[in-house]
PDB file of C-alpha atoms in Angstrom:
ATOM      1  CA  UNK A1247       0.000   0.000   0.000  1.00 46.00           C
ATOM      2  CA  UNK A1248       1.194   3.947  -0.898  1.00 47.00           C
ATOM      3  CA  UNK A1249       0.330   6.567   0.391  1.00 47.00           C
ATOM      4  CA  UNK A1250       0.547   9.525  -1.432  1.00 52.00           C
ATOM      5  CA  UNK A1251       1.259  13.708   0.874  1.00 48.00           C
ATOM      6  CA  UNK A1252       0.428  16.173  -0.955  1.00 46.00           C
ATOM      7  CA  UNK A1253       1.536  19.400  -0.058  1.00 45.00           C
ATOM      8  CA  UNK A1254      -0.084  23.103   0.056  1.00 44.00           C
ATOM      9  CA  UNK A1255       1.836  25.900   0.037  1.00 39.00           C
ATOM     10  CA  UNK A1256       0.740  29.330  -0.298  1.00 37.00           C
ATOM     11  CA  UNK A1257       2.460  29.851  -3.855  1.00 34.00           C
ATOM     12  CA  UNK A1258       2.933  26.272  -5.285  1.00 35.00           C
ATOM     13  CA  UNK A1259       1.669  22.924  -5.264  1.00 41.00           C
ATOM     14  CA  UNK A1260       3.466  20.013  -4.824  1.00 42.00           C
ATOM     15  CA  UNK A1261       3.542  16.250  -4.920  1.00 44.00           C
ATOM     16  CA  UNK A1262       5.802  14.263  -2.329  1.00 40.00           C
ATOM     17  CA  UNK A1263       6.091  10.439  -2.852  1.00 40.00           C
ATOM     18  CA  UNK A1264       5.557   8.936   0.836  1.00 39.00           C
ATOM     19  CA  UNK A1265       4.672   9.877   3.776  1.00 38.00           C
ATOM     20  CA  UNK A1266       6.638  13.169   5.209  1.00 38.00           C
ATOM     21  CA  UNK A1267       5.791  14.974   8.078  1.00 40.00           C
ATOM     22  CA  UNK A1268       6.313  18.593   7.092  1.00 40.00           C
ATOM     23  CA  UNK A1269       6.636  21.362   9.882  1.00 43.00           C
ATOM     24  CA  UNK A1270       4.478  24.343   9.149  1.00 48.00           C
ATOM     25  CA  UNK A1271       3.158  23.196   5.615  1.00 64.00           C
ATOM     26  CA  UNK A1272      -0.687  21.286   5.223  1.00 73.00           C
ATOM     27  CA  UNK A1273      -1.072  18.188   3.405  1.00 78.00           C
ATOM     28  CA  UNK A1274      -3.972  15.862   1.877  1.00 81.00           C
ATOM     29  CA  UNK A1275      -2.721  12.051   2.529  1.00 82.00           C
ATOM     30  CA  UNK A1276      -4.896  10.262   0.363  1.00 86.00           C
ATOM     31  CA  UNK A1277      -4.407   6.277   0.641  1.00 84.00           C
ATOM     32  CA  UNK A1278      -3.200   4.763  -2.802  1.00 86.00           C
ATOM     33  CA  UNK A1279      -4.061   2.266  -4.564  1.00 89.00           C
ATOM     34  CA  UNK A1280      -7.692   1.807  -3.413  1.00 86.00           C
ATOM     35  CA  UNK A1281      -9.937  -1.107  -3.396  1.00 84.00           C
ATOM     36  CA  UNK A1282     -12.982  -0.660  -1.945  1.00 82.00           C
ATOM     37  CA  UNK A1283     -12.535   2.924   0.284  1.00 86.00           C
ATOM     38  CA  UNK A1284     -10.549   5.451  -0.256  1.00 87.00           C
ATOM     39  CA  UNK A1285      -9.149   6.792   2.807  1.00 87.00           C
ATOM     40  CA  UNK A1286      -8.116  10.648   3.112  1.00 87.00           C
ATOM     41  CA  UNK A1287      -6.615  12.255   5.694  1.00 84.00           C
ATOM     42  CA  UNK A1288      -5.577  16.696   5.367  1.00 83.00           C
ATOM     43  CA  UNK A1289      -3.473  18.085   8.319  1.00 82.00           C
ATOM     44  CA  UNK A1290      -5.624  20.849   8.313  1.00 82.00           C
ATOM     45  CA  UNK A1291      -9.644  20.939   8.532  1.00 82.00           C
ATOM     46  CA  UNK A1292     -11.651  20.474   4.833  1.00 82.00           C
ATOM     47  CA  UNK A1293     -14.886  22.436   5.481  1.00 87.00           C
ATOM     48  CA  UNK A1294     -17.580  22.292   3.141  1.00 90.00           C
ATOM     49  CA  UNK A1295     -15.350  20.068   0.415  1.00 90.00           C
ATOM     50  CA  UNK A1296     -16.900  18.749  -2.616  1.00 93.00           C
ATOM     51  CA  UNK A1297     -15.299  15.315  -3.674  1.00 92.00           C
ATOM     52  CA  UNK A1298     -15.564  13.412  -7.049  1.00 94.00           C
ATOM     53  CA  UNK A1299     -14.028  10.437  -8.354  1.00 94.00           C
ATOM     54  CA  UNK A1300     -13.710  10.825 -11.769  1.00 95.00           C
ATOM     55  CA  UNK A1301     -12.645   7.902 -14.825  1.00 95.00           C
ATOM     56  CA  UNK A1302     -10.167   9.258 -17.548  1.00 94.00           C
ATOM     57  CA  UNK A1303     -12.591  11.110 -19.530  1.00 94.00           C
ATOM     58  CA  UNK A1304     -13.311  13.168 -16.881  1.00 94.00           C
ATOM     59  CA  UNK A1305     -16.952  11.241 -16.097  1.00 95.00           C
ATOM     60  CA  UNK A1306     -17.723  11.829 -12.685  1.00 95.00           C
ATOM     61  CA  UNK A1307     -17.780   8.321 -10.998  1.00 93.00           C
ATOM     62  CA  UNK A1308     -19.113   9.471  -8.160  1.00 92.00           C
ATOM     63  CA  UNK A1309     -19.742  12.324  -5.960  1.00 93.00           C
ATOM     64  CA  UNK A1310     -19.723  13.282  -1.656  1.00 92.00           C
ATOM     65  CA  UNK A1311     -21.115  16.958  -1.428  1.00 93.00           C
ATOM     66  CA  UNK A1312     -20.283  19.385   1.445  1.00 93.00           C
ATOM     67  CA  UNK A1313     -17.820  16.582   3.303  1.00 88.00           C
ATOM     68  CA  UNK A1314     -16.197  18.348   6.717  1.00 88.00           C
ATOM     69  CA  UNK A1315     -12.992  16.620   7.318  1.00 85.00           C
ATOM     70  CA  UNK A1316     -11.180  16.909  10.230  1.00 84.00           C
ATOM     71  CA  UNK A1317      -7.471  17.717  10.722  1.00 84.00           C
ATOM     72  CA  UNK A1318      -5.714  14.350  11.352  1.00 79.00           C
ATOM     73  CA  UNK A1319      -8.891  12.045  11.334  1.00 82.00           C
ATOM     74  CA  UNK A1320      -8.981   9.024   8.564  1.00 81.00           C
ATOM     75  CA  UNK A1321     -12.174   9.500   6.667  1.00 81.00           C
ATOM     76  CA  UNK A1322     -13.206   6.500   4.459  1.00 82.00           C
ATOM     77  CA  UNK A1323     -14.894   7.786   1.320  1.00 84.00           C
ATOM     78  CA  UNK A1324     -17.176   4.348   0.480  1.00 82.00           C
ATOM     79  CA  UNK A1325     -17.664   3.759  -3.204  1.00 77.00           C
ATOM     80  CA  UNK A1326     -21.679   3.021  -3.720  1.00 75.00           C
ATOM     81  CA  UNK A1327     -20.723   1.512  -7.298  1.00 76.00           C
ATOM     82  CA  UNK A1328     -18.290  -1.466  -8.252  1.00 85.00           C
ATOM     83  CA  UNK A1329     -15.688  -0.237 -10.375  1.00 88.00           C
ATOM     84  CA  UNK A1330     -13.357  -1.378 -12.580  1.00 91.00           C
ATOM     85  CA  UNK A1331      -9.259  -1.996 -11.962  1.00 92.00           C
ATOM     86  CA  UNK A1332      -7.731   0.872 -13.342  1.00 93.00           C
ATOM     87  CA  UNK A1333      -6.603   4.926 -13.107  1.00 94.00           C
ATOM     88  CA  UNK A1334      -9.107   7.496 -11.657  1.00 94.00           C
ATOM     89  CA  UNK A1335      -9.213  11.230 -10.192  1.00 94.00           C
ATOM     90  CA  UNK A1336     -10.204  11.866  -7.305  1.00 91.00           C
ATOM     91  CA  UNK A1337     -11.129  15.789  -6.895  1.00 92.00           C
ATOM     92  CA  UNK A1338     -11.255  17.673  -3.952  1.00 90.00           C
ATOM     93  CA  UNK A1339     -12.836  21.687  -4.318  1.00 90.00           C
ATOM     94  CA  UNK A1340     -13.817  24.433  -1.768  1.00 88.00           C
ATOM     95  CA  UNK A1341     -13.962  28.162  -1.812  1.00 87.00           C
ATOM     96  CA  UNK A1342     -10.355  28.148  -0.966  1.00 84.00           C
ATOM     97  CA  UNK A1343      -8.794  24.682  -2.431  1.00 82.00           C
ATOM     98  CA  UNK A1344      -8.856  22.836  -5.865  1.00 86.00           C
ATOM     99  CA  UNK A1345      -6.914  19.811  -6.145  1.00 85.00           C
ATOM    100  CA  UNK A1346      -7.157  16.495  -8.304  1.00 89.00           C
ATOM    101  CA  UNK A1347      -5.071  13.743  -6.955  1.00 89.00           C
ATOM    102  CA  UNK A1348      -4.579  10.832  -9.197  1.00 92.00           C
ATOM    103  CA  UNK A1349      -5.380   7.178  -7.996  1.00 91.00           C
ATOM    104  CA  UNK A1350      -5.570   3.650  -8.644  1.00 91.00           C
ATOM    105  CA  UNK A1351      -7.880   1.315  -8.271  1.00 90.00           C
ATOM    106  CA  UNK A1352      -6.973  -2.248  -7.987  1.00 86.00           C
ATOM    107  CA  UNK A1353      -9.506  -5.578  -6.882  1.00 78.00           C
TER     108      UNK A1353
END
C-alpha cells in the first residue's frame, strides 16, 4: 500500500512520494491504490469540500457533497458503485482549495 502527501503551500503545489511529516506546511494524505474505500486524511480541517471520483474522460464516478474533514482524522470515502481496476481522479474543491489527486484502483 502507498500513500501519497500532498503538499499546500501558499504559492505552489506540490507532490511528495511517501509519507513526510512537514513542519508548518498542510497536506492531503490520500491512501493509494484503493480497493474498496478510499481513505483521506488533510493536516488541516476540509470544510464544506466537494469530492468526485472521476474515470479518464473526466466522467464523474461518483460524488460526496459538502464533506467536513477533520485535521488528522482518517475518513473513508465508500464507493456506492463497483468499479473497474484501473486509473481514476479523485477531486477535492472548496472556496479556498482545488486539487485532483490521481489514484488507482486495484480488486
Amino acid at each position: 500500500m502507498f500513500l501519497d502527501n500532498l503538499v499546500l503551500t501558499r504559492k505552489t503545489v506540490g507532490l511528495v512520494s511517501g509519507i513526510q511529516e512537514i513542519p508548518g506546511e498542510n497536506s492531503i494524505n490520500v491512501q493509494n491504490p484503493f480497493i474498496e474505500e478510499i481513505s483521506v486524511s488533510a493536516s488541516f480541517d476540509l470544510k464544506e469540500v466537494d469530492i468526485q471520483l472521476l474515470d479518464l474522460s473526466g466522467k464523474v464516478i461518483q460524488k460526496w457533497d459538502k464533506m467536513n474533514l477533520n485535521k488528522g482524522s482518517n475518513n473513508q470515502l465508500s464507493l456506492k458503485l463497483k468499479i473497474s481496476s484501473g486509473i481514476y481522479f479523485l477531486q477535492f474543491q472548496n472556496a479556498t482549495l482545488s486539487y485532483t489527486h490521481k489514484l488507482i484502483h486495484s480488486q
